[in-house]
Amino acid sequence: MVIIGLLAGYVGPKLFGQIGKSEVKAAKAQIDALQKSLDQYRIDTGQYPSTEQGLVALVSRPADEPKWAGPYLSKAVPADPWGRDYQYRSPGQHGEFDLLSLGKDGQPGGEGDSADIVSW
């Protein structure tokens, strides 16, 4: 019993640390895929969706966009790995658009798996 307890005490934290890393990797991959979809939207329409239109413009035609040729995503806009919506702003502060997840803690900033995952 003592040996099993020691092994669990050693392996458990390592295992949970890997889970946090995989969520960050998943968020980065989703942001990359959303960026590609946003770029395709821009090619078709000449501009990125506005902040008000948001990422839903990748799935549903905005009423004021006659050149829309989507959908640009095969499914609904995904939530980040922690179940929250990605933050999108256009124009952005760091480029033509800003796309980010606030990480595990859902708060701006942070470190480790609580750090923001950003498109810039």
PDB file of C-alpha atoms in Angstrom:
ATOM      1  CA  MET A   1       0.000   0.000   0.000  1.00  0.00           C
ATOM      2  CA  VAL A   2       2.788   2.395   0.904  1.00  0.00           C
ATOM      3  CA  ILE A   3       4.553   1.745  -2.409  1.00  0.00           C
ATOM      4  CA  ILE A   4       1.331   2.385  -4.370  1.00  0.00           C
ATOM      5  CA  GLY A   5       0.782   5.608  -2.417  1.00  0.00           C
ATOM      6  CA  LEU A   6       4.311   6.771  -3.171  1.00  0.00           C
ATOM      7  CA  LEU A   7       3.937   5.974  -6.860  1.00  0.00           C
ATOM      8  CA  ALA A   8       0.604   7.801  -7.033  1.00  0.00           C
ATOM      9  CA  GLY A   9       2.146  10.797  -5.266  1.00  0.00           C
ATOM     10  CA  TYR A  10       4.939  10.912  -7.829  1.00  0.00           C
ATOM     11  CA  VAL A  11       3.054  10.065 -11.042  1.00  0.00           C
ATOM     12  CA  GLY A  12      -0.153  12.024 -10.324  1.00  0.00           C
ATOM     13  CA  PRO A  13       1.315  15.550 -10.502  1.00  0.00           C
ATOM     14  CA  LYS A  14       3.288  14.671 -13.658  1.00  0.00           C
ATOM     15  CA  LEU A  15       0.151  13.337 -15.326  1.00  0.00           C
ATOM     16  CA  PHE A  16      -1.940  16.398 -14.466  1.00  0.00           C
ATOM     17  CA  GLY A  17       0.850  18.670 -15.711  1.00  0.00           C
ATOM     18  CA  GLN A  18       0.667  16.964 -19.105  1.00  0.00           C
ATOM     19  CA  ILE A  19      -3.096  17.529 -19.270  1.00  0.00           C
ATOM     20  CA  GLY A  20      -2.549  21.280 -18.867  1.00  0.00           C
ATOM     21  CA  LYS A  21       0.029  21.253 -21.669  1.00  0.00           C
ATOM     22  CA  SER A  22      -2.352  19.426 -24.015  1.00  0.00           C
ATOM     23  CA  GLU A  23      -5.088  22.023 -23.408  1.00  0.00           C
ATOM     24  CA  VAL A  24      -2.663  24.825 -24.322  1.00  0.00           C
ATOM     25  CA  LYS A  25      -1.628  22.943 -27.477  1.00  0.00           C
ATOM     26  CA  ALA A  26      -5.287  22.439 -28.396  1.00  0.00           C
ATOM     27  CA  ALA A  27      -6.008  26.160 -27.935  1.00  0.00           C
ATOM     28  CA  LYS A  28      -3.034  27.069 -30.149  1.00  0.00           C
ATOM     29  CA  ALA A  29      -4.227  24.653 -32.837  1.00  0.00           C
ATOM     30  CA  GLN A  30      -7.776  26.042 -32.705  1.00  0.00           C
ATOM     31  CA  ILE A  31      -6.506  29.631 -32.950  1.00  0.00           C
ATOM     32  CA  ASP A  32      -4.404  28.650 -35.967  1.00  0.00           C
ATOM     33  CA  ALA A  33      -7.426  27.061 -37.660  1.00  0.00           C
ATOM     34  CA  LEU A  34      -9.610  30.084 -36.878  1.00  0.00           C
ATOM     35  CA  GLN A  35      -6.930  32.402 -38.316  1.00  0.00           C
ATOM     36  CA  LYS A  36      -6.947  30.428 -41.572  1.00  0.00           C
ATOM     37  CA  SER A  37     -10.734  30.660 -41.737  1.00  0.00           C
ATOM     38  CA  LEU A  38     -10.583  34.397 -41.049  1.00  0.00           C
ATOM     39  CA  ASP A  39      -8.021  34.795 -43.845  1.00  0.00           C
ATOM     40  CA  GLN A  40     -10.325  32.952 -46.265  1.00  0.00           C
ATOM     41  CA  TYR A  41     -13.205  35.216 -45.202  1.00  0.00           C
ATOM     42  CA  ARG A  42     -11.017  38.231 -45.955  1.00  0.00           C
ATOM     43  CA  ILE A  43     -10.056  36.876 -49.384  1.00  0.00           C
ATOM     44  CA  ASP A  44     -13.736  36.521 -50.278  1.00  0.00           C
ATOM     45  CA  THR A  45     -15.095  39.728 -48.746  1.00  0.00           C
ATOM     46  CA  GLY A  46     -12.104  42.074 -48.758  1.00  0.00           C
ATOM     47  CA  GLN A  47     -12.125  42.523 -44.983  1.00  0.00           C
ATOM     48  CA  TYR A  48     -12.130  40.623 -41.729  1.00  0.00           C
ATOM     49  CA  PRO A  49     -15.410  40.349 -39.811  1.00  0.00           C
ATOM     50  CA  SER A  50     -15.986  43.288 -37.493  1.00  0.00           C
ATOM     51  CA  THR A  51     -15.892  42.844 -33.737  1.00  0.00           C
ATOM     52  CA  GLU A  52     -19.691  43.104 -33.744  1.00  0.00           C
ATOM     53  CA  GLN A  53     -20.031  40.368 -36.381  1.00  0.00           C
ATOM     54  CA  GLY A  54     -17.575  38.224 -34.439  1.00  0.00           C
ATOM     55  CA  LEU A  55     -16.439  34.719 -35.253  1.00  0.00           C
ATOM     56  CA  VAL A  56     -20.019  33.646 -35.953  1.00  0.00           C
ATOM     57  CA  ALA A  57     -19.531  35.367 -39.343  1.00  0.00           C
ATOM     58  CA  LEU A  58     -17.394  32.352 -40.254  1.00  0.00           C
ATOM     59  CA  VAL A  59     -20.456  30.110 -39.987  1.00  0.00           C
ATOM     60  CA  SER A  60     -23.445  32.361 -40.791  1.00  0.00           C
ATOM     61  CA  ARG A  61     -23.645  35.096 -43.429  1.00  0.00           C
ATOM     62  CA  PRO A  62     -23.730  38.567 -41.904  1.00  0.00           C
ATOM     63  CA  ALA A  63     -26.738  40.510 -43.177  1.00  0.00           C
ATOM     64  CA  ASP A  64     -24.535  43.275 -44.579  1.00  0.00           C
ATOM     65  CA  GLU A  65     -21.992  41.054 -46.395  1.00  0.00           C
ATOM     66  CA  PRO A  66     -22.987  40.281 -50.027  1.00  0.00           C
ATOM     67  CA  LYS A  67     -19.614  38.703 -50.953  1.00  0.00           C
ATOM     68  CA  TRP A  68     -19.745  36.073 -48.194  1.00  0.00           C
ATOM     69  CA  ALA A  69     -18.999  32.637 -49.690  1.00  0.00           C
ATOM     70  CA  GLY A  70     -18.950  30.528 -46.519  1.00  0.00           C
ATOM     71  CA  PRO A  71     -19.369  28.779 -44.306  1.00  0.00           C
ATOM     72  CA  TYR A  72     -15.677  28.995 -43.505  1.00  0.00           C
ATOM     73  CA  LEU A  73     -15.897  26.443 -40.688  1.00  0.00           C
ATOM     74  CA  SER A  74     -17.443  23.006 -41.091  1.00  0.00           C
ATOM     75  CA  LYS A  75     -18.933  23.165 -37.573  1.00  0.00           C
ATOM     76  CA  ALA A  76     -19.935  25.847 -35.102  1.00  0.00           C
ATOM     77  CA  VAL A  77     -17.210  28.111 -33.703  1.00  0.00           C
ATOM     78  CA  PRO A  78     -15.499  26.023 -31.012  1.00  0.00           C
ATOM     79  CA  ALA A  79     -15.096  27.053 -27.417  1.00  0.00           C
ATOM     80  CA  ASP A  80     -11.565  27.078 -26.056  1.00  0.00           C
ATOM     81  CA  PRO A  81     -10.403  23.937 -24.190  1.00  0.00           C
ATOM     82  CA  TRP A  82     -11.670  25.442 -20.921  1.00  0.00           C
ATOM     83  CA  GLY A  83     -15.202  25.934 -22.293  1.00  0.00           C
ATOM     84  CA  ARG A  84     -15.080  29.693 -22.882  1.00  0.00           C
ATOM     85  CA  ASP A  85     -15.518  31.670 -26.094  1.00  0.00           C
ATOM     86  CA  TYR A  86     -12.455  32.902 -27.912  1.00  0.00           C
ATOM     87  CA  GLN A  87     -12.027  36.679 -27.728  1.00  0.00           C
ATOM     88  CA  TYR A  88     -12.066  38.408 -31.141  1.00  0.00           C
ATOM     89  CA  ARG A  89     -11.516  42.075 -31.995  1.00  0.00           C
ATOM     90  CA  SER A  90     -11.254  43.683 -35.410  1.00  0.00           C
ATOM     91  CA  PRO A  91      -9.490  45.945 -35.864  1.00  0.00           C
ATOM     92  CA  GLY A  92      -7.130  44.613 -33.254  1.00  0.00           C
ATOM     93  CA  GLN A  93      -4.510  46.257 -31.093  1.00  0.00           C
ATOM     94  CA  HIS A  94      -1.801  43.872 -32.367  1.00  0.00           C
ATOM     95  CA  GLY A  95      -2.783  43.600 -36.027  1.00  0.00           C
ATOM     96  CA  GLU A  96      -5.811  43.610 -38.284  1.00  0.00           C
ATOM     97  CA  PHE A  97      -7.526  41.385 -35.729  1.00  0.00           C
ATOM     98  CA  ASP A  98      -6.797  40.006 -32.272  1.00  0.00           C
ATOM     99  CA  LEU A  99      -7.861  36.466 -31.438  1.00  0.00           C
ATOM    100  CA  LEU A 100      -7.174  34.972 -28.023  1.00  0.00           C
ATOM    101  CA  SER A 101      -8.105  32.602 -25.254  1.00  0.00           C
ATOM    102  CA  LEU A 102      -7.734  33.803 -21.682  1.00  0.00           C
ATOM    103  CA  GLY A 103      -6.307  30.421 -20.660  1.00  0.00           C
ATOM    104  CA  LYS A 104      -7.285  28.163 -17.800  1.00  0.00           C
ATOM    105  CA  ASP A 105      -8.068  30.929 -15.306  1.00  0.00           C
ATOM    106  CA  GLY A 106     -10.224  32.983 -17.713  1.00  0.00           C
ATOM    107  CA  GLN A 107      -8.446  36.186 -16.672  1.00  0.00           C
ATOM    108  CA  PRO A 108      -6.145  38.421 -18.751  1.00  0.00           C
ATOM    109  CA  GLY A 109      -2.440  37.689 -18.291  1.00  0.00           C
ATOM    110  CA  GLY A 110      -1.287  34.793 -16.194  1.00  0.00           C
ATOM    111  CA  GLU A 111       1.501  32.235 -16.361  1.00  0.00           C
ATOM    112  CA  GLY A 112       1.761  28.591 -17.395  1.00  0.00           C
ATOM    113  CA  ASP A 113      -1.581  27.132 -18.484  1.00  0.00           C
ATOM    114  CA  SER A 114      -3.311  30.243 -17.093  1.00  0.00           C
ATOM    115  CA  ALA A 115      -1.443  32.448 -19.606  1.00  0.00           C
ATOM    116  CA  ASP A 116      -3.340  33.962 -22.521  1.00  0.00           C
ATOM    117  CA  ILE A 117      -2.998  32.113 -25.825  1.00  0.00           C
ATOM    118  CA  VAL A 118      -2.888  34.717 -28.597  1.00  0.00           C
ATOM    119  CA  SER A 119      -2.809  34.988 -32.380  1.00  0.00           C
ATOM    120  CA  TRP A 120      -0.015  37.553 -32.554  1.00  0.00           C
TER     121      TRP A 120
END
